[in-house]
PDB file of C-alpha atoms in Angstrom:
ATOM      1  CA  UNK A   1     104.583  74.885 107.151  1.00 60.00           C
ATOM      2  CA  UNK A   2     102.850  77.217 104.012  1.00 88.00           C
ATOM      3  CA  UNK A   3     104.722  79.370 102.752  1.00 83.00           C
ATOM      4  CA  UNK A   4     103.525  82.393 103.843  1.00 82.00           C
ATOM      5  CA  UNK A   5     102.752  81.455 107.462  1.00 84.00           C
ATOM      6  CA  UNK A   6     106.744  80.805 107.478  1.00 89.00           C
ATOM      7  CA  UNK A   7     106.763  84.216 105.956  1.00 87.00           C
ATOM      8  CA  UNK A   8     104.517  85.862 109.037  1.00 85.00           C
ATOM      9  CA  UNK A   9     106.833  83.759 111.790  1.00 87.00           C
ATOM     10  CA  UNK A  10     110.801  84.791 110.114  1.00 90.00           C
ATOM     11  CA  UNK A  11     109.386  88.231 109.975  1.00 89.00           C
ATOM     12  CA  UNK A  12     107.845  88.715 113.317  1.00 87.00           C
ATOM     13  CA  UNK A  13     111.587  87.187 115.346  1.00 90.00           C
ATOM     14  CA  UNK A  14     113.007  89.337 113.111  1.00 92.00           C
ATOM     15  CA  UNK A  15     111.651  92.401 114.365  1.00 89.00           C
ATOM     16  CA  UNK A  16     111.368  91.355 117.561  1.00 89.00           C
ATOM     17  CA  UNK A  17     115.688  90.459 117.629  1.00 93.00           C
ATOM     18  CA  UNK A  18     115.674  94.309 115.626  1.00 92.00           C
ATOM     19  CA  UNK A  19     113.403  95.415 118.560  1.00 89.00           C
ATOM     20  CA  UNK A  20     116.006  93.984 121.179  1.00 92.00           C
ATOM     21  CA  UNK A  21     119.026  94.915 119.447  1.00 93.00           C
ATOM     22  CA  UNK A  22     117.298  98.809 118.577  1.00 92.00           C
ATOM     23  CA  UNK A  23     118.787 100.401 121.900  1.00 92.00           C
ATOM     24  CA  UNK A  24     122.175  99.996 120.165  1.00 93.00           C
ATOM     25  CA  UNK A  25     122.390 102.628 118.174  1.00 92.00           C
ATOM     26  CA  UNK A  26     118.865 104.431 118.324  1.00 89.00           C
ATOM     27  CA  UNK A  27     120.563 107.550 120.385  1.00 89.00           C
ATOM     28  CA  UNK A  28     123.134 107.685 117.350  1.00 90.00           C
ATOM     29  CA  UNK A  29     123.270 110.128 114.980  1.00 92.00           C
ATOM     30  CA  UNK A  30     122.051 108.142 112.397  1.00 92.00           C
ATOM     31  CA  UNK A  31     119.879 105.494 113.825  1.00 89.00           C
ATOM     32  CA  UNK A  32     117.744 105.159 111.764  1.00 88.00           C
ATOM     33  CA  UNK A  33     119.929 104.573 109.123  1.00 92.00           C
ATOM     34  CA  UNK A  34     121.427 101.925 111.624  1.00 92.00           C
ATOM     35  CA  UNK A  35     118.000  99.413 111.381  1.00 90.00           C
ATOM     36  CA  UNK A  36     117.531 100.590 107.294  1.00 90.00           C
ATOM     37  CA  UNK A  37     120.998  98.251 107.179  1.00 93.00           C
ATOM     38  CA  UNK A  38     120.171  95.738 109.961  1.00 93.00           C
ATOM     39  CA  UNK A  39     116.461  95.000 108.733  1.00 92.00           C
ATOM     40  CA  UNK A  40     117.776  95.058 105.526  1.00 94.00           C
ATOM     41  CA  UNK A  41     120.854  92.413 105.765  1.00 95.00           C
ATOM     42  CA  UNK A  42     118.230  90.761 108.243  1.00 94.00           C
ATOM     43  CA  UNK A  43     115.398  90.059 105.485  1.00 94.00           C
ATOM     44  CA  UNK A  44     117.952  89.463 102.411  1.00 96.00           C
ATOM     45  CA  UNK A  45     120.423  86.679 104.934  1.00 96.00           C
ATOM     46  CA  UNK A  46     116.669  84.946 105.717  1.00 94.00           C
ATOM     47  CA  UNK A  47     114.130  85.529 102.147  1.00 94.00           C
ATOM     48  CA  UNK A  48     117.243  84.045  99.907  1.00 96.00           C
ATOM     49  CA  UNK A  49     118.417  80.986 102.533  1.00 95.00           C
ATOM     50  CA  UNK A  50     115.441  80.068 103.235  1.00 93.00           C
ATOM     51  CA  UNK A  51     113.571  80.352  99.551  1.00 93.00           C
ATOM     52  CA  UNK A  52     110.782  82.337 100.393  1.00 93.00           C
ATOM     53  CA  UNK A  53     108.648  84.083  97.914  1.00 92.00           C
ATOM     54  CA  UNK A  54     106.045  85.918  98.428  1.00 86.00           C
ATOM     55  CA  UNK A  55     104.631  85.545  95.030  1.00 86.00           C
ATOM     56  CA  UNK A  56     104.522  82.030  95.247  1.00 88.00           C
ATOM     57  CA  UNK A  57     103.115  82.601  99.023  1.00 84.00           C
ATOM     58  CA  UNK A  58      99.897  84.215  97.137  1.00 81.00           C
ATOM     59  CA  UNK A  59      99.832  81.578  94.870  1.00 82.00           C
ATOM     60  CA  UNK A  60     100.604  84.046  91.819  1.00 85.00           C
ATOM     61  CA  UNK A  61     103.740  81.996  89.814  1.00 86.00           C
ATOM     62  CA  UNK A  62     103.770  78.845  89.906  1.00 85.00           C
ATOM     63  CA  UNK A  63     107.153  78.337  91.620  1.00 86.00           C
ATOM     64  CA  UNK A  64     110.640  80.678  93.066  1.00 86.00           C
ATOM     65  CA  UNK A  65     111.926  83.172  91.688  1.00 89.00           C
ATOM     66  CA  UNK A  66     115.283  86.101  92.203  1.00 93.00           C
ATOM     67  CA  UNK A  67     112.000  88.724  92.169  1.00 92.00           C
ATOM     68  CA  UNK A  68     109.553  86.976  94.469  1.00 90.00           C
ATOM     69  CA  UNK A  69     112.779  86.401  96.999  1.00 93.00           C
ATOM     70  CA  UNK A  70     113.463  90.245  96.215  1.00 93.00           C
ATOM     71  CA  UNK A  71     110.433  91.194  97.196  1.00 88.00           C
ATOM     72  CA  UNK A  72     110.013  88.378 100.057  1.00 89.00           C
ATOM     73  CA  UNK A  73     113.554  90.313 101.593  1.00 91.00           C
ATOM     74  CA  UNK A  74     111.669  94.068 100.720  1.00 87.00           C
ATOM     75  CA  UNK A  75     108.463  93.481 102.855  1.00 86.00           C
ATOM     76  CA  UNK A  76     110.582  91.886 105.832  1.00 88.00           C
ATOM     77  CA  UNK A  77     112.587  94.882 105.658  1.00 87.00           C
ATOM     78  CA  UNK A  78     109.820  96.808 105.391  1.00 81.00           C
ATOM     79  CA  UNK A  79     108.192  95.756 108.302  1.00 74.00           C
ATOM     80  CA  UNK A  80     104.371  95.893 108.786  1.00 61.00           C
ATOM     81  CA  UNK A  81     102.464  97.359 111.917  1.00 56.00           C
ATOM     82  CA  UNK A  82     100.590  94.389 112.162  1.00 54.00           C
ATOM     83  CA  UNK A  83     103.798  92.284 113.065  1.00 55.00           C
ATOM     84  CA  UNK A  84     104.462  95.331 115.365  1.00 58.00           C
ATOM     85  CA  UNK A  85     101.708  95.275 117.479  1.00 61.00           C
ATOM     86  CA  UNK A  86     102.035  91.453 117.634  1.00 54.00           C
ATOM     87  CA  UNK A  87     105.382  92.612 118.848  1.00 56.00           C
ATOM     88  CA  UNK A  88     103.846  94.998 121.954  1.00 64.00           C
ATOM     89  CA  UNK A  89     101.521  92.730 122.680  1.00 66.00           C
ATOM     90  CA  UNK A  90     103.697  90.285 123.879  1.00 60.00           C
ATOM     91  CA  UNK A  91     106.646  91.570 125.844  1.00 62.00           C
ATOM     92  CA  UNK A  92     103.387  94.080 127.738  1.00 63.00           C
TER      93      UNK A  92
END
């Protein structure tokens, strides 16, 4: 499987899991920040654990590196409306 496909699949799975557990902290005063913290922790663990590099996946650089892995984690952390829409379609 190509790295870009892995990044997309990891993003979908990550946000699906976060959305499943979100009701646990959603009602808290700082629920939004808990979501940011959980997504950051999850995204950095996945990016560094699997060596995901969006820059290498897009062909910008020849080899994976720390900067690309950090950018991948930030991208995963930010989520996307497309991933959210796909998750909603899967749920519905």
